[in-house]
Coordinates of C-alpha atoms in Angstrom, one line a residue:
Chain O
M248 CA 34.0 29.5 -30.6
K249 CA 32.1 30.4 -27.5
K250 CA 33.1 28.5 -24.4
P251 CA 30.3 26.5 -22.7
L252 CA 29.3 27.3 -19.2
L253 CA 28.1 23.8 -18.4
S254 CA 29.0 20.7 -20.4
L255 CA 27.1 17.5 -20.0
M256 CA 29.2 14.6 -21.4
N257 CA 27.6 11.2 -22.1
I258 CA 25.5 11.1 -19.0
N259 CA 23.9 7.8 -18.1
K260 CA 21.6 7.3 -15.2
Y261 CA 20.0 4.0 -14.0
Y262 CA 17.4 3.3 -11.5
G263 CA 18.0 -0.5 -11.0
D264 CA 17.5 -1.9 -14.4
F265 CA 15.7 1.1 -15.7
Q266 CA 17.8 3.5 -17.7
A267 CA 16.5 7.0 -17.1
L268 CA 19.1 8.9 -19.1
K269 CA 20.8 7.5 -22.1
D270 CA 24.1 9.1 -23.2
I271 CA 23.0 12.7 -22.8
S272 CA 25.5 15.3 -24.1
F273 CA 25.0 19.0 -24.6
D274 CA 26.5 22.4 -23.7
I275 CA 24.8 25.3 -22.0
Y276 CA 26.1 28.8 -22.6
Q277 CA 26.4 31.8 -20.3
G278 CA 23.1 33.8 -20.2
E279 CA 20.9 31.6 -22.2
F280 CA 17.4 30.3 -21.4
L281 CA 17.5 26.6 -22.1
T282 CA 14.4 24.5 -21.8
L283 CA 14.2 20.7 -21.3
L284 CA 10.9 19.7 -22.9
G285 CA 9.3 16.3 -22.8
P286 CA 6.4 14.2 -21.6
S287 CA 6.2 13.2 -17.9
G288 CA 8.6 10.4 -17.1
C289 CA 10.9 11.2 -20.0
G290 CA 13.9 11.9 -17.8
K291 CA 13.9 15.7 -17.9
T292 CA 13.6 16.2 -14.1
T293 CA 16.1 13.4 -13.5
L294 CA 18.5 15.3 -15.7
L295 CA 17.9 18.5 -13.8
R296 CA 18.5 16.8 -10.5
C297 CA 21.8 15.3 -11.8
I298 CA 22.9 18.8 -12.7
A299 CA 21.9 20.0 -9.2
G300 CA 23.7 17.1 -7.6
L301 CA 20.6 15.7 -6.0
E302 CA 21.1 12.5 -8.0
E303 CA 24.3 10.8 -8.8
I304 CA 25.1 9.9 -12.4
N305 CA 26.3 6.4 -13.3
S306 CA 28.7 7.4 -16.0
G307 CA 29.7 10.5 -17.9
D308 CA 30.8 13.9 -16.6
I309 CA 29.5 17.3 -15.8
L310 CA 31.8 20.3 -16.3
L311 CA 31.0 23.7 -14.9
N312 CA 33.4 26.3 -16.4
G313 CA 35.6 23.4 -17.4
Q314 CA 35.8 21.8 -13.9
S315 CA 34.2 18.5 -13.2
I316 CA 31.4 18.9 -10.6
K317 CA 30.0 15.4 -10.8
D318 CA 31.4 14.3 -7.4
L319 CA 30.5 17.5 -5.6
A320 CA 27.6 17.5 -3.1
P321 CA 24.7 19.9 -4.0
N322 CA 25.9 22.5 -1.5
K323 CA 29.3 22.6 -3.1
R324 CA 27.9 23.4 -6.6
N325 CA 27.3 27.0 -7.6
I326 CA 23.9 26.0 -9.0
N327 CA 20.6 26.5 -7.4
T328 CA 17.2 25.0 -8.0
V329 CA 13.6 26.3 -7.9
F330 CA 11.5 23.2 -7.0
Q331 CA 8.2 22.4 -8.5
N332 CA 6.3 22.8 -5.3
Y333 CA 8.6 25.8 -4.3
A334 CA 9.9 23.9 -1.2
L335 CA 9.9 27.0 1.0
F336 CA 10.8 26.3 4.6
P337 CA 7.5 26.4 6.4
H338 CA 8.8 27.5 9.8
L339 CA 10.8 30.5 8.5
N340 CA 9.4 33.8 7.3
V341 CA 10.1 35.2 3.8
Y342 CA 13.2 37.1 5.0
D343 CA 14.7 34.0 6.8
N344 CA 13.9 31.8 3.8
I345 CA 15.7 34.1 1.4
A346 CA 18.6 34.6 3.9
Y347 CA 19.0 30.9 4.3
G348 CA 21.6 30.3 1.6
P349 CA 24.1 33.1 2.6
R350 CA 23.6 32.2 6.3
V351 CA 24.5 28.5 6.1
K352 CA 27.4 29.4 3.8
K353 CA 28.4 32.3 6.0
S354 CA 29.0 34.3 2.9
M355 CA 27.6 37.6 4.1
T356 CA 27.5 39.8 7.2
E357 CA 23.9 40.5 8.5
E358 CA 24.2 44.1 7.2
Q359 CA 25.1 42.9 3.7
L360 CA 22.4 40.3 3.9
K361 CA 19.8 43.0 4.6
I362 CA 20.7 44.8 1.4
E363 CA 20.9 41.7 -0.6
V364 CA 17.5 40.4 0.5
Q365 CA 16.0 43.8 -0.4
R366 CA 17.7 43.5 -3.8
V367 CA 16.3 40.1 -4.7
L368 CA 12.8 41.0 -3.2
E369 CA 12.8 44.0 -5.6
L370 CA 13.8 41.7 -8.5
V371 CA 10.7 39.5 -7.9
Q372 CA 8.5 42.5 -6.9
M373 CA 7.8 41.2 -3.4
I374 CA 9.1 44.1 -1.2
D375 CA 7.2 44.4 2.1
Y376 CA 6.6 40.7 2.3
E377 CA 9.6 40.0 4.5
K378 CA 7.7 39.1 7.6
R379 CA 5.1 36.9 6.0
M380 CA 5.2 33.1 6.6
P381 CA 5.1 30.9 3.5
D382 CA 1.5 29.7 4.3
Q383 CA 0.3 33.3 4.1
L384 CA 1.4 33.6 0.5
S385 CA -0.4 32.6 -2.7
G386 CA 1.1 30.1 -5.1
G387 CA 2.5 32.8 -7.4
Q388 CA 4.0 34.7 -4.4
R389 CA 5.6 31.5 -3.1
Q390 CA 7.0 31.0 -6.5
R391 CA 8.7 34.4 -6.5
I392 CA 10.1 33.9 -3.1
A393 CA 11.6 30.5 -4.1
I394 CA 13.2 32.3 -7.1
A395 CA 14.5 35.1 -4.9
R396 CA 15.9 32.6 -2.4
A397 CA 17.8 30.9 -5.2
L398 CA 19.0 34.2 -6.8
I399 CA 20.5 35.6 -3.7
N400 CA 23.3 33.0 -4.0
Q401 CA 24.1 34.4 -7.4
P402 CA 24.3 31.0 -8.9
A403 CA 26.1 30.3 -12.2
I404 CA 23.0 28.5 -13.3
L405 CA 19.4 28.6 -12.0
L406 CA 17.5 25.3 -12.5
L407 CA 13.7 25.5 -12.6
D408 CA 11.7 22.4 -12.3
E409 CA 8.2 23.0 -13.8
P410 CA 7.9 26.1 -11.7
L411 CA 4.6 27.2 -13.2
G412 CA 3.0 23.7 -13.1
A413 CA 0.9 24.4 -10.0
L414 CA -0.4 27.8 -11.1
D415 CA -3.7 28.5 -12.9
L416 CA -3.6 29.3 -16.6
K417 CA -3.9 33.1 -16.3
L418 CA -1.2 33.4 -13.7
R419 CA 1.0 31.0 -15.6
K420 CA 0.9 33.2 -18.7
H421 CA 1.7 36.2 -16.6
M422 CA 4.6 34.4 -14.8
Q423 CA 6.0 33.3 -18.2
T424 CA 6.5 36.9 -19.2
E425 CA 7.9 37.8 -15.8
L426 CA 10.3 34.9 -15.8
S427 CA 11.7 35.8 -19.2
Q428 CA 12.1 39.4 -18.1
L429 CA 13.8 38.4 -14.9
Q430 CA 16.2 36.2 -16.8
K431 CA 17.2 39.0 -19.1
K432 CA 17.5 41.5 -16.3
T433 CA 19.8 39.3 -14.1
G434 CA 21.6 37.7 -17.0
T435 CA 21.5 34.4 -15.1
T436 CA 21.6 31.2 -17.1
F437 CA 18.3 29.4 -16.8
V438 CA 17.7 25.7 -17.3
Y439 CA 14.0 25.2 -17.4
V440 CA 12.1 22.0 -17.3
T441 CA 8.5 21.7 -18.6
H442 CA 6.1 19.4 -20.4
D443 CA 4.2 22.4 -21.8
Q444 CA 5.2 23.1 -25.4
D445 CA 3.7 26.6 -25.4
E446 CA 5.8 27.5 -22.3
A447 CA 8.9 26.2 -24.0
L448 CA 8.3 27.9 -27.3
N449 CA 7.5 31.2 -25.6
M450 CA 10.4 31.6 -23.2
S451 CA 13.4 29.7 -24.5
D452 CA 16.5 30.6 -26.5
R453 CA 17.0 26.9 -27.1
I454 CA 14.9 23.8 -26.5
I455 CA 16.0 20.3 -25.9
V456 CA 13.3 17.8 -26.6
I457 CA 13.7 14.6 -24.5
D458 CA 11.8 11.3 -24.7
Q459 CA 12.7 7.9 -23.2
G460 CA 15.8 9.4 -21.6
V461 CA 17.2 10.3 -25.1
I462 CA 17.7 13.8 -26.6
Q463 CA 15.3 13.8 -29.6
Q464 CA 16.2 17.2 -30.9
L465 CA 18.1 20.3 -29.8
G466 CA 17.4 23.7 -31.4
S467 CA 15.8 27.1 -31.3
P468 CA 12.0 27.2 -30.8
R469 CA 11.6 28.1 -34.5
E470 CA 13.7 25.1 -35.6
I471 CA 11.9 22.7 -33.3
Y472 CA 8.5 24.0 -34.3
N473 CA 9.1 24.2 -38.1
N474 CA 11.5 21.4 -38.7
P475 CA 11.0 18.6 -36.2
K476 CA 13.6 15.9 -36.8
N477 CA 11.7 12.8 -36.1
L478 CA 8.2 11.5 -35.6
F479 CA 8.3 12.0 -31.9
V480 CA 9.1 15.7 -32.0
T481 CA 6.6 16.1 -34.9
E482 CA 3.8 14.6 -32.8
F483 CA 4.9 16.3 -29.5
I484 CA 5.3 19.9 -30.8
G485 CA 2.6 21.6 -32.7
D486 CA -0.7 20.2 -33.7
R487 CA -0.3 18.3 -36.9
N488 CA -2.0 15.8 -39.1
I489 CA 0.4 12.9 -39.4
L490 CA 0.0 10.8 -42.6
E491 CA 1.8 7.8 -43.9
V492 CA 2.5 8.2 -47.6
E493 CA 4.1 6.3 -50.4
V494 CA 7.2 8.0 -51.9
L495 CA 6.9 8.0 -55.7
E496 CA 9.8 10.2 -56.8
T497 CA 12.5 12.2 -54.9
G498 CA 13.9 15.4 -56.1
T499 CA 16.2 18.2 -55.0
D500 CA 13.4 20.7 -54.3
A501 CA 10.3 18.6 -54.0
T502 CA 9.2 15.0 -53.5
K503 CA 6.3 13.3 -55.1
V504 CA 4.2 11.2 -52.8
K505 CA 0.9 9.2 -52.9
L506 CA -1.8 9.4 -50.3
G507 CA -4.7 7.1 -51.1
Q508 CA -5.6 8.0 -54.7
N509 CA -4.0 11.5 -54.5
E510 CA -0.6 12.2 -56.0
L511 CA 1.0 15.2 -54.2
T512 CA 4.1 17.2 -54.6
V513 CA 5.7 18.3 -51.3
T514 CA 8.3 20.9 -51.0
N515 CA 11.4 19.3 -49.3
S516 CA 12.0 20.0 -45.7
V517 CA 15.2 19.5 -43.6
E518 CA 14.8 15.8 -43.2
S519 CA 13.4 15.1 -46.7
D520 CA 16.8 14.1 -48.2
K521 CA 16.7 10.9 -46.1
I522 CA 13.7 9.7 -48.0
Q523 CA 14.0 7.1 -50.7
A524 CA 11.7 6.6 -53.7
G525 CA 9.6 3.5 -53.5
G526 CA 9.6 3.6 -49.7
L527 CA 7.3 5.1 -47.1
G528 CA 7.4 8.5 -45.6
I529 CA 5.6 10.7 -43.1
L530 CA 3.7 13.7 -44.3
A531 CA 3.0 16.1 -41.4
V532 CA 0.9 19.2 -41.8
H533 CA -0.1 21.7 -39.2
K534 CA -3.9 21.5 -38.7
D535 CA -4.2 25.2 -38.9
K536 CA -2.1 25.5 -42.1
M537 CA -4.6 23.5 -44.1
Q538 CA -7.5 24.8 -46.2
V539 CA -10.7 23.2 -47.3
S540 CA -12.0 23.9 -50.8
C541 CA -15.3 22.8 -52.4
D542 CA -13.8 22.7 -55.9
P543 CA -10.9 20.6 -57.1
Q544 CA -7.5 22.3 -56.6
P545 CA -4.1 21.5 -57.9
N546 CA -1.9 19.4 -55.5
S547 CA -4.8 18.7 -53.2
I548 CA -6.1 15.8 -51.2
K549 CA -9.6 14.6 -52.0
A550 CA -11.5 13.9 -48.8
E551 CA -14.9 13.3 -47.3
V552 CA -16.2 15.5 -44.5
V553 CA -17.0 13.5 -41.3
S554 CA -18.0 16.3 -39.0
V555 CA -17.9 20.0 -38.6
H556 CA -17.5 21.7 -35.2
Y557 CA -17.9 25.4 -34.6
A558 CA -15.6 26.5 -31.7
G559 CA -16.0 30.2 -31.5
S560 CA -13.4 31.9 -33.6
Q561 CA -12.3 28.7 -35.3
I562 CA -14.0 25.9 -37.2
R563 CA -12.7 22.4 -36.8
I564 CA -13.5 20.1 -39.7
D565 CA -12.8 16.3 -39.4
V566 CA -12.3 14.6 -42.7
Q567 CA -11.5 11.1 -44.0
V568 CA -9.0 10.2 -46.7
A569 CA -9.1 6.5 -47.6
D570 CA -8.8 5.0 -44.0
L571 CA -7.0 8.0 -42.5
S572 CA -8.6 10.7 -40.4
L573 CA -7.5 14.3 -40.6
T574 CA -8.5 17.5 -38.8
V575 CA -8.4 20.9 -40.3
V576 CA -8.7 24.1 -38.2
E577 CA -9.9 27.1 -40.1
Y578 CA -10.6 30.6 -38.9
R579 CA -13.0 31.4 -41.7
T580 CA -13.9 28.9 -44.3
A581 CA -14.4 29.5 -48.0
C582 CA -16.3 26.2 -48.3
P583 CA -19.6 25.9 -46.3
C584 CA -19.3 22.1 -46.3
K585 CA -21.3 19.7 -44.3
E586 CA -21.1 16.1 -43.3
G587 CA -20.7 13.7 -46.2
D588 CA -19.5 16.4 -48.7
Q589 CA -16.5 15.9 -51.0
V590 CA -13.8 18.5 -50.3
Y591 CA -10.3 19.2 -51.5
L592 CA -7.5 19.9 -48.9
T593 CA -4.5 22.0 -49.6
W594 CA -1.9 23.5 -47.3
I595 CA -0.2 26.8 -47.3
D596 CA 3.4 26.9 -48.5
G597 CA 5.8 25.6 -45.9
G598 CA 3.0 24.1 -43.8
A599 CA 3.9 20.5 -44.6
I600 CA 7.0 18.6 -43.8
L601 CA 8.2 15.2 -45.0
L602 CA 10.1 12.8 -42.9
P603 CA 11.5 9.3 -43.5
L604 CA 9.5 6.6 -41.9
E605 CA 12.3 5.2 -39.7
G606 CA 10.7 7.2 -36.8
Q607 CA 7.7 4.9 -37.2
V608 CA 9.9 1.9 -36.4
N609 CA 11.1 3.7 -33.2
Q610 CA 7.5 4.5 -32.4
E611 CA 6.5 0.8 -32.6
E612 CA 9.4 -0.2 -30.4
R613 CA 8.3 2.4 -27.9
G614 CA 4.9 0.9 -27.9
L615 CA 6.3 -2.5 -27.1
A616 CA 8.7 -1.3 -24.5
Chain W
M258 CA -36.9 8.7 13.7
K259 CA -33.5 10.3 13.3
S260 CA -33.9 12.5 16.4
K261 CA -34.9 9.4 18.4
T262 CA -31.7 7.6 17.5
N263 CA -29.8 10.7 18.2
R264 CA -31.3 11.0 21.7
F265 CA -30.5 7.4 22.4
G266 CA -26.9 8.0 21.2
I267 CA -26.5 10.9 23.6
F268 CA -28.0 8.9 26.4
Y269 CA -25.7 6.0 25.7
L270 CA -22.6 8.2 25.5
S271 CA -23.4 10.0 28.8
L272 CA -23.9 6.8 30.6
F273 CA -20.6 5.6 29.1
F274 CA -18.7 8.6 30.3
V275 CA -20.3 8.6 33.8
I276 CA -19.3 5.0 34.3
L277 CA -15.8 5.7 32.9
Y278 CA -15.1 8.8 35.1
L279 CA -17.2 8.1 38.2
P280 CA -14.4 6.1 39.9
I281 CA -11.9 8.8 39.2
L282 CA -14.3 11.4 40.5
S283 CA -14.9 9.4 43.7
V284 CA -11.1 9.4 44.5
V285 CA -11.0 13.1 44.2
L286 CA -14.2 13.4 46.3
Y287 CA -13.0 11.1 49.1
S288 CA -9.6 12.9 49.3
F289 CA -11.6 15.7 50.9
N290 CA -13.7 13.5 53.2
A291 CA -13.2 14.2 56.9
S292 CA -13.9 10.6 57.8
P293 CA -11.0 8.1 57.1
S294 CA -13.6 5.6 55.9
T295 CA -14.9 5.6 52.4
A296 CA -18.3 4.4 53.7
K297 CA -19.7 7.7 54.5
W298 CA -19.2 11.5 53.9
T299 CA -18.7 13.4 57.2
G300 CA -17.5 16.7 56.0
F301 CA -14.8 18.6 54.0
T302 CA -11.2 18.6 55.1
L303 CA -7.7 19.3 53.7
D304 CA -6.1 17.2 56.5
W305 CA -5.1 14.4 54.2
Y306 CA -3.2 16.8 52.0
R307 CA -1.4 18.2 55.0
Q308 CA -0.4 14.8 56.1
L309 CA 0.7 13.9 52.6
F310 CA 3.0 16.9 52.4
R311 CA 4.5 16.1 55.8
D312 CA 5.3 12.5 54.7
R313 CA 9.0 12.4 54.0
V314 CA 9.0 9.0 52.4
I315 CA 6.3 10.0 49.9
G316 CA 8.2 13.2 49.1
E317 CA 11.4 11.2 48.4
A318 CA 9.6 8.7 46.2
F319 CA 8.1 11.6 44.3
A320 CA 11.4 13.2 43.8
I321 CA 12.9 9.9 42.5
S322 CA 9.9 9.4 40.2
I323 CA 10.3 12.9 38.7
Q324 CA 14.1 12.5 38.2
V325 CA 13.6 9.1 36.5
A326 CA 10.8 10.4 34.4
I327 CA 12.8 13.4 33.1
L328 CA 15.9 11.4 32.4
T329 CA 13.8 8.7 30.7
A330 CA 12.2 11.4 28.5
I331 CA 15.5 12.9 27.4
F332 CA 17.1 9.5 26.8
S333 CA 14.1 8.3 24.8
A334 CA 13.8 11.5 22.9
V335 CA 17.4 11.2 21.6
L336 CA 17.2 7.5 20.9
G337 CA 13.7 7.6 19.3
T338 CA 14.5 10.6 17.1
A339 CA 17.7 9.0 15.9
A340 CA 15.9 5.8 15.1
A341 CA 13.2 7.7 13.2
M342 CA 15.8 9.6 11.2
V343 CA 17.6 6.3 10.3
S344 CA 14.4 4.6 9.2
L345 CA 13.7 7.5 6.9
M346 CA 17.0 6.9 5.1
V347 CA 16.9 3.2 4.6
T348 CA 14.8 1.1 2.2
T349 CA 11.1 0.5 2.8
K350 CA 11.7 -3.1 3.7
M351 CA 14.3 -2.2 6.3
K352 CA 12.0 0.5 7.7
Q353 CA 9.3 -2.0 8.2
T354 CA 11.7 -4.3 10.1
I355 CA 12.8 -1.5 12.3
Q356 CA 9.2 -0.5 13.0
R357 CA 8.3 -4.1 14.0
M358 CA 11.3 -4.4 16.2
M359 CA 10.5 -1.1 17.8
L360 CA 6.9 -2.0 18.7
L361 CA 7.8 -5.5 20.1
P362 CA 8.6 -4.3 23.6
L363 CA 5.1 -2.8 23.8
L364 CA 3.6 -6.2 23.1
V365 CA 5.7 -8.3 25.5
P366 CA 3.8 -8.6 28.8
E367 CA 5.4 -6.3 31.4
V368 CA 5.8 -9.0 33.9
A369 CA 8.0 -11.0 31.5
L370 CA 9.8 -7.9 30.4
G371 CA 10.5 -7.1 34.1
V372 CA 11.9 -10.5 34.8
S373 CA 14.1 -10.6 31.7
L374 CA 15.5 -7.1 32.5
L375 CA 16.1 -8.2 36.1
I376 CA 18.2 -11.1 34.9
F377 CA 20.0 -9.0 32.3
F378 CA 21.0 -6.2 34.6
N379 CA 22.0 -8.7 37.2
A380 CA 24.3 -10.4 34.7
L381 CA 25.7 -7.0 33.8
K382 CA 26.2 -6.4 37.5
L383 CA 24.4 -3.0 37.2
P384 CA 23.3 -1.7 40.6
F385 CA 19.6 -1.4 40.8
G386 CA 18.5 2.2 41.1
H387 CA 18.2 5.3 38.9
L388 CA 20.2 3.9 36.0
T389 CA 18.2 0.6 35.7
L390 CA 14.9 2.5 36.1
V391 CA 15.8 5.0 33.4
L392 CA 17.0 2.2 31.0
S393 CA 14.0 0.0 31.6
H394 CA 11.5 2.9 31.3
S395 CA 13.2 4.0 28.1
L396 CA 12.5 0.5 26.7
F397 CA 8.8 1.3 26.4
C398 CA 9.1 5.0 25.8
V399 CA 11.4 5.0 22.8
P400 CA 8.8 3.3 20.6
Y401 CA 6.4 6.2 21.2
V402 CA 8.9 8.8 20.4
Y403 CA 10.0 6.8 17.3
I404 CA 6.4 6.5 16.0
M405 CA 5.4 10.2 16.6
V406 CA 8.6 11.6 15.2
L407 CA 8.6 9.3 12.2
L408 CA 5.0 10.4 11.4
R409 CA 6.0 14.0 11.4
L410 CA 9.2 13.3 9.4
Q411 CA 7.2 11.6 6.8
E412 CA 5.0 14.7 6.5
I413 CA 8.0 16.8 5.6
D414 CA 8.3 17.3 1.9
R415 CA 11.6 15.8 0.8
S416 CA 12.2 18.7 -1.5
I417 CA 12.4 21.0 1.5
I418 CA 15.4 19.1 2.7
E419 CA 16.8 18.9 -0.8
S420 CA 16.3 22.6 -1.2
A421 CA 18.3 23.3 2.0
R422 CA 21.2 21.2 0.6
D423 CA 20.8 22.9 -2.7
L424 CA 21.0 26.4 -1.1
G425 CA 24.3 25.5 0.5
A426 CA 23.6 23.6 3.7
T427 CA 25.7 20.7 4.8
K428 CA 23.8 17.5 5.9
W429 CA 24.2 18.6 9.6
Q430 CA 23.1 22.2 8.9
A431 CA 20.1 20.9 7.0
F432 CA 19.3 18.8 10.1
Y433 CA 19.7 21.5 12.7
T434 CA 18.1 24.4 10.7
I435 CA 15.3 22.6 8.9
I436 CA 14.5 19.1 10.1
L437 CA 14.9 19.6 13.8
P438 CA 12.7 22.7 14.1
L439 CA 10.0 20.9 12.0
I440 CA 10.0 17.8 14.1
M441 CA 10.5 19.6 17.5
P442 CA 6.7 19.6 18.4
S443 CA 6.6 15.9 18.0
I444 CA 9.7 15.4 20.0
V445 CA 8.3 17.6 22.8
T446 CA 4.9 16.0 22.9
S447 CA 6.3 12.4 22.8
S448 CA 8.7 13.3 25.6
L449 CA 5.8 14.5 27.7
L450 CA 4.1 11.2 27.0
A451 CA 7.3 9.5 28.1
I452 CA 7.2 11.5 31.3
A453 CA 3.6 10.5 31.9
M454 CA 4.3 6.8 31.2
S455 CA 7.4 6.7 33.3
L456 CA 5.6 8.3 36.3
D457 CA 2.8 5.8 35.9
D458 CA 4.8 2.6 35.7
V459 CA 4.4 0.1 38.5
V460 CA 5.2 -3.4 37.2
I461 CA 8.7 -2.8 35.7
S462 CA 9.6 -0.3 38.4
T463 CA 8.9 -2.9 41.0
Y464 CA 11.6 -5.1 39.5
M465 CA 14.0 -2.3 38.9
S466 CA 13.8 -0.3 42.1
G467 CA 16.9 -0.4 44.3
P468 CA 16.8 -0.1 48.1
T469 CA 17.1 3.7 47.9
S470 CA 15.2 4.3 44.7
T471 CA 11.5 3.5 45.2
T472 CA 9.3 5.3 42.8
L473 CA 6.0 6.9 43.8
P474 CA 3.7 4.3 42.2
V475 CA 5.7 1.5 43.7
H476 CA 5.4 3.2 47.1
I477 CA 1.7 3.7 46.7
F478 CA 1.4 0.1 45.8
S479 CA 3.1 -1.0 49.0
M480 CA 1.0 1.5 51.0
M481 CA -2.1 -0.3 49.7
R482 CA -1.1 -3.5 51.5
V483 CA -2.0 -1.8 54.7
G484 CA -5.3 -0.7 53.2
V485 CA -6.7 2.4 51.4
T486 CA -5.9 5.4 53.5
P487 CA -7.4 8.8 52.7
K488 CA -3.8 10.0 52.2
V489 CA -3.6 7.7 49.1
N490 CA -6.7 9.3 47.8
A491 CA -5.1 12.8 48.2
L492 CA -2.0 11.5 46.5
C493 CA -3.9 10.0 43.6
T494 CA -5.8 13.3 43.2
L495 CA -2.6 15.2 42.9
I496 CA -1.3 12.6 40.4
L497 CA -4.5 13.0 38.4
V498 CA -4.1 16.8 38.4
G499 CA -0.4 16.4 37.2
T500 CA -1.4 13.9 34.5
F501 CA -4.2 16.2 33.2
F502 CA -1.7 19.0 33.1
I503 CA 0.7 17.1 31.0
I504 CA -2.0 15.9 28.6
G505 CA -3.3 19.5 28.4
L506 CA 0.2 20.8 27.6
N507 CA 0.5 18.1 25.0
Q508 CA -2.7 19.1 23.3
Y509 CA -1.7 22.7 23.4
I510 CA 1.7 22.1 21.8
S511 CA 0.3 19.9 19.0
K512 CA -2.4 22.6 18.4
I513 CA 0.3 25.3 18.0
S514 CA 2.4 23.2 15.8
K515 CA -0.6 22.4 13.6
N516 CA -1.3 26.1 13.1
R517 CA 2.2 26.6 12.1
G518 CA 1.6 23.6 9.9
L519 CA 3.7 22.1 7.2
S520 CA 2.6 23.8 4.1
K521 CA 2.3 21.5 1.1

């Protein structure tokens, strides 16, 4: 059994009456890239700030290498943060910004410091920028300096709070690659906060999906993407059609469900064993894993085409089944359908998952809250 | 149509500024007038300035004014900055209360303020002189420092301070190395303002001056009882030059600090 680097144990955090974090527990292991993913206001940044020591927790404990750090001030924790807006010191140049940590901690001589600053500048590919002031740098460059400034302290964990949020799309893609490479090169444990599912899926070893201050699911990108555990994760990750179905018959390999007039057999997914016959379930199918056929197909959904949109390489077809709307994204269509046509929808194997409806109840509660 | 209104606007503004600055200009002009009367111009002279520099009483009053002004500036800078720091840490409601309390002394009529200070210091048995002058001047200078420093503090991104703490700085280190350098321009400019206001004060200084600590404005005021002498004109001209210098310095500092700006 691997020993965790950082353990969060039953963390609760309140702002007045509002509970920002509810009983959060998980472990972080040495060298991993862990992402906290969730919509804005879900508590992911609060959680990060609790780990950094910038917020106090109301109950629970945080262990770093087995030692409780919950009562330590941020400067006493061997954890550093890269802030969303970089938070470079505007009155100090790049060199002095990076040298700030070792200088206030008096952990290095000026000669050592010179070597170390060079080392981290090389890591982030910003050599020769030492004398620049922060306002003479572009967003991406500031980002790198902020990372270098944190890395010089050789933290046990580097926390990154939506570090790519302020960059444009192209630079963001580039920095994603660069950050992953940097993480592998330094072997530093990264805890990364984002609301962008692509970023999370691309970069992480593990993802924790958070909503309403509660961990919704924890797993590898593949697990999260292919087998979302509940309705929230299903809706938040990936682009799916989410359909409420009647459950006719459960089985070990597949479940029979009814959608409108269509009877369908769905291969069981991870959560399907929680489904009961006679009840309701959620059928979720990736929009780009569905196919439209003009002729009747086995195990298909009969639908009416509402509209067809051509979007360059892909074709988006909006259809209607009973009173439900679906969207199918195809890259080349076998069926040149048009508005009002009858079509038959199938999905590629493994494209659909079946969930119990209990998530729906939570969803309604969320709506009321 | 538009150019017409424009021309009217320019004319109006010029008139406005002429009326505003003409009296000031006339003081400067008459300080060089050979005739002691302000009724006519008889020729250029520097006599009044020579007389002014020979006047020992004015020299002493000037020295006292400068000492009081500098002490007031230092005292207000420390108090005002501390108050601004505190109001950044407390709740919004508390901050508003502090702000109102701070501004109150500026709204109380100076005459009333002077009388109350007189009674207060008398009760405390403080000897009237430098100390009472500095304390009373600080009363109306601290609010300016407070406001200007607070404005600057509020511009500082909170995450900059958090990031200093996160990188290993103690609260004091974060203050000395990050906050203080960032608010320094505001502290300096507001201290200059405090110097200007202290140098300029007559009403409160009249109450507070002791037998051996008459400030320059108070002395000028007493000189005026005998009538306007050209020497006063010369003195006023020098004060004007000094004031403009301070204002210029002020502008220059805020311009530099803007260039070095707080990046967002």
